Short mmCIF file of C-alpha atoms and ligand atoms in Angstrom, two decimals:
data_model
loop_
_atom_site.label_atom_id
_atom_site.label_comp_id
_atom_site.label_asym_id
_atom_site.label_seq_id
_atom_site.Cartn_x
_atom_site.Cartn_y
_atom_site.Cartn_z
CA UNK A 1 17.07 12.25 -22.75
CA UNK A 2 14.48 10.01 -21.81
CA UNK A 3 13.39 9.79 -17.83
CA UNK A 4 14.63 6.94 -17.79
CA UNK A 5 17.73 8.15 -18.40
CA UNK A 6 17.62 10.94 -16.08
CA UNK A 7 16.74 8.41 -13.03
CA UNK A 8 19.54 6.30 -14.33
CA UNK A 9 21.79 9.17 -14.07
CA UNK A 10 20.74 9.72 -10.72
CA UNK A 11 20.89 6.42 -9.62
CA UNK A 12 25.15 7.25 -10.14
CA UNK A 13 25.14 9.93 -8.04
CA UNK A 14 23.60 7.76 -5.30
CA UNK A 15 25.56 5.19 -5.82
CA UNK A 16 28.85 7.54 -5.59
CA UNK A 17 27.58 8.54 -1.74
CA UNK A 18 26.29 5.31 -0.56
CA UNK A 19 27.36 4.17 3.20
CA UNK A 20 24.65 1.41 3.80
CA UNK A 21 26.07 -1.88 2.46
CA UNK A 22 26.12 -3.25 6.05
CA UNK A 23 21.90 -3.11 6.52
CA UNK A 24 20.43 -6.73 7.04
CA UNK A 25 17.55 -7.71 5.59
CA UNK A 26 15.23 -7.80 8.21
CA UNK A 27 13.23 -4.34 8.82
CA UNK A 28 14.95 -2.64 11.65
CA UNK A 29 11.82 -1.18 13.08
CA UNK A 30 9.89 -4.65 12.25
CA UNK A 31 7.32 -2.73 10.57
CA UNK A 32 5.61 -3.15 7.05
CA UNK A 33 3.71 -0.44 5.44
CA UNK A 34 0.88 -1.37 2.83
CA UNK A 35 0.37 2.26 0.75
CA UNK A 36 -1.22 3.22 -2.25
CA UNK A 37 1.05 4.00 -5.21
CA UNK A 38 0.12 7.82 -5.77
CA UNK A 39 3.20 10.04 -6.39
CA UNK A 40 2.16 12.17 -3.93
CA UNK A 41 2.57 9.28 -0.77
CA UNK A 42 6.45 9.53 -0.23
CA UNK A 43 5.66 6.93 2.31
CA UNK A 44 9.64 7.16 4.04
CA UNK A 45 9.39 10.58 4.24
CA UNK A 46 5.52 10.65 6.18
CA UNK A 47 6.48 8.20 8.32
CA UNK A 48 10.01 9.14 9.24
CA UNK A 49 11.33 5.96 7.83
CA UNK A 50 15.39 5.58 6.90
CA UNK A 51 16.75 2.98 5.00
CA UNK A 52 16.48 -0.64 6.35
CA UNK A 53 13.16 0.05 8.82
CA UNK A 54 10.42 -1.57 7.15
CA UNK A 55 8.76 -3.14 4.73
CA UNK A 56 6.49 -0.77 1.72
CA UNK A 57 4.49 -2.92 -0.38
CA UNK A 58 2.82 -0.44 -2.81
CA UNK A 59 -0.21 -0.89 -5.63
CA UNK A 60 -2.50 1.06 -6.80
CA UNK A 61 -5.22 2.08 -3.88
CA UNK A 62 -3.36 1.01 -1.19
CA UNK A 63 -5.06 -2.62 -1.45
CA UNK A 64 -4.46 -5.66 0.69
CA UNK A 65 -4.68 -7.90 -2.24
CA UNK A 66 -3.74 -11.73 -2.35
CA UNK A 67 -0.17 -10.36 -3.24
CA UNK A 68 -0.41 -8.18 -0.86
CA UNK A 69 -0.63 -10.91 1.44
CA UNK A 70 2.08 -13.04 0.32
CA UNK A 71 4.43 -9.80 1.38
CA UNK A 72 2.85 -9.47 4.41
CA UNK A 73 3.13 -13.33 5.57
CA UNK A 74 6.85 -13.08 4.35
CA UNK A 75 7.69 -9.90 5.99
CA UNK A 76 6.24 -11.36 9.51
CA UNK A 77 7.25 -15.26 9.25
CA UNK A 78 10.58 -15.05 7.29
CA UNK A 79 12.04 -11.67 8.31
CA UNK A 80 10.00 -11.13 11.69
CA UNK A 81 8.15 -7.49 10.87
CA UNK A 82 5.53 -7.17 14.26
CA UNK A 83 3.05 -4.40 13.21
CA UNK A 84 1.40 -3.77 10.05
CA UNK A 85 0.45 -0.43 8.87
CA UNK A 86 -2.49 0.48 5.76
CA UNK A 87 -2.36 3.81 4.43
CA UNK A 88 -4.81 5.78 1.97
CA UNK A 89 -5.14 8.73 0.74
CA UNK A 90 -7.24 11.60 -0.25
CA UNK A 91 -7.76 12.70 -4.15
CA UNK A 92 -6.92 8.91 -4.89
CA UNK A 93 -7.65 7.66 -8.23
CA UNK A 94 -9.69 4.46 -7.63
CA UNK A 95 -12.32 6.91 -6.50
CA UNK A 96 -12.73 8.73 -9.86
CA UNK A 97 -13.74 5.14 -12.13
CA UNK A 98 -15.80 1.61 -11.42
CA UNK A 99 -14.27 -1.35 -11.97
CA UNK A 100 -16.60 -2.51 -14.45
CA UNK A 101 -16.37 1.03 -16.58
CA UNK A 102 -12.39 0.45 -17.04
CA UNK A 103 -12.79 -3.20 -17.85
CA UNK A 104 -15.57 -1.98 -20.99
CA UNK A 105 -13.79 0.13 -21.83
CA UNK A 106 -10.18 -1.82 -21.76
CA UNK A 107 -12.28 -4.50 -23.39
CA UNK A 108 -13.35 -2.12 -26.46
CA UNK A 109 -10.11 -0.54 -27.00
CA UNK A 110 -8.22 -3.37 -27.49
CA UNK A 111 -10.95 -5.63 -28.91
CA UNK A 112 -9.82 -8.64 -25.98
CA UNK A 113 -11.34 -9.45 -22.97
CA UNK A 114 -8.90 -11.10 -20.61
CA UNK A 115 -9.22 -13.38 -17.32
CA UNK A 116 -6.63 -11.16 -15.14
CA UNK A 117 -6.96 -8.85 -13.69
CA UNK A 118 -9.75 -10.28 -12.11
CA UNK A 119 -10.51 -6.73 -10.24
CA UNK A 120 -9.20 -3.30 -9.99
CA UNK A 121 -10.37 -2.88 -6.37
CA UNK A 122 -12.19 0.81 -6.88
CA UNK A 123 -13.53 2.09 -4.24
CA UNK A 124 -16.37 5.00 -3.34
CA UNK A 125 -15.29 5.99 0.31
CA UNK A 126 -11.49 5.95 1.53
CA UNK A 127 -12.30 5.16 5.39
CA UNK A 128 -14.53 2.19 4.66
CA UNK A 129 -12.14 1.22 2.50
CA UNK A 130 -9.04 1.72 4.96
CA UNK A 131 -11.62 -0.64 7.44
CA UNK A 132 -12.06 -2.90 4.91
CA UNK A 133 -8.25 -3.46 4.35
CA UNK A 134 -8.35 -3.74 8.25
CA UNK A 135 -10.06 -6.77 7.90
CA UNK A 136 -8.77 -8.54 5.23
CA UNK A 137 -5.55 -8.67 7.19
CA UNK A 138 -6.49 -9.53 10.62
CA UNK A 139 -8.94 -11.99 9.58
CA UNK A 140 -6.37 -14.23 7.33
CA UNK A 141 -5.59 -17.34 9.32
CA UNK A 142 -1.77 -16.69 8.84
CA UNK A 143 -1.40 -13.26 10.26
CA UNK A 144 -1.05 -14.30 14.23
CA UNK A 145 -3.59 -12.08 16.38
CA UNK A 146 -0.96 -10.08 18.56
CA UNK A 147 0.31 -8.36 15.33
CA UNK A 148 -0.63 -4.77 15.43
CA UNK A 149 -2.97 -3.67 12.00
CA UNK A 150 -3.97 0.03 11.83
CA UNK A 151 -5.39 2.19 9.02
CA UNK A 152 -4.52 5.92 7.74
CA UNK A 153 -5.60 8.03 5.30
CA UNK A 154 -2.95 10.55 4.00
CA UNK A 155 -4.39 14.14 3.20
CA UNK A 156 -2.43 14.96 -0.09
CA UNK A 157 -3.46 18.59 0.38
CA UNK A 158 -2.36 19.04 4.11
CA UNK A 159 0.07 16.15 4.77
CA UNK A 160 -1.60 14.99 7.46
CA UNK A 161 -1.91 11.37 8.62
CA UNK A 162 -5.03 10.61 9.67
CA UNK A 163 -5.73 7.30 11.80
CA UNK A 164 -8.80 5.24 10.63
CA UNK A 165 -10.98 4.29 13.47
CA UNK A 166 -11.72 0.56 13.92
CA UNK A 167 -14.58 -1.10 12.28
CA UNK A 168 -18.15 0.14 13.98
CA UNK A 169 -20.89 -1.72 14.32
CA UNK A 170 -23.08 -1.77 10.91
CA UNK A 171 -19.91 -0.32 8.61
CA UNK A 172 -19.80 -3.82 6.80
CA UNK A 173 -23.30 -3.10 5.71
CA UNK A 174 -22.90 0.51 4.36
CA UNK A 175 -20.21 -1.24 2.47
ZN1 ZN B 1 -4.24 6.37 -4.48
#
């Protein structure tokens, strides 16, 4: 039995006790979450989310990303989510390679070199990361200013949510 059969058999369990055919589509709690994809980040479950309250859009690092974006306008303009939340973590992968490493070695592997992706986003240092996520959202001419961004980083060893403070002076540079 494959996984995939295994979550398929689960799925018909869930489906046998489900009660929540009447949610709407827009996020009860009018919030959307942007996480990194690590197994470990059951974002629901940290943030005491139930079915119908927001909006997860999930890749891999947690990454505010120009499809990234596109969720994010939709979620405010067409279904009226208010604040937007960013969350790292600790022990994440895109701290353990360089973008241009994996791209060498992708390259040599499979003997092509290909336009897209166009980065993997890696990053050295979670927080100035979190910041820099920050900023890619509030500065995008289509996110209005009274939305509320924040940044977290998720301790995968503790389970605590930690709040990112906002950008200091200088942090750009350290970049
Ligand atoms: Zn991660």
């Amino acid at each position: 039995m494959s996984v995939i059969d295994e979550v398929v058999a689960a799925s018909e369990t869930y489906t046998r006790n489900f009660k929540l055919g009447h949610l709407p589509m827009p996020p009860a709690r009018k919030l959307a979450v942007v996480a990194c994809m690590d197994a470990r980040l059951m974002v629901d479950q940290i943030l005491g989310l139930k079915t119908g309250d927001a909006h997860v859009i999930r890749n891999a690092g947690g990454i505010v990303t120009e499809d990234a974006i596109r969720s994010l306008i939709i979620s405010h303009h067409l279904l009226g989510t208010q604040e937007f939340v960013i969350i790292n973590h600790t022990d994440c992968g895109m701290l353990t390679f360089k973008d241009d490493e994996l791209r060498a070695r992708l390259r040599q592997e499979t003997g092509t070199a290909t336009v897209a992706p166009a980065h993997f986003h890696t990053f050295s240092d979670v927080e100035e990361n979190v910041r820099e996520q920050i900023q890619r959202v509030k500065s995008h001419p289509w996110v209005p200013k009274q939305i509320a961004v924040r940044g977290f980083v998720y301790d995968v060893k503790t389970g605590r949510l930690e709040e990112v403070a906002e950008a200091r002076t200088g942090a750009a540079a350290r970049g």
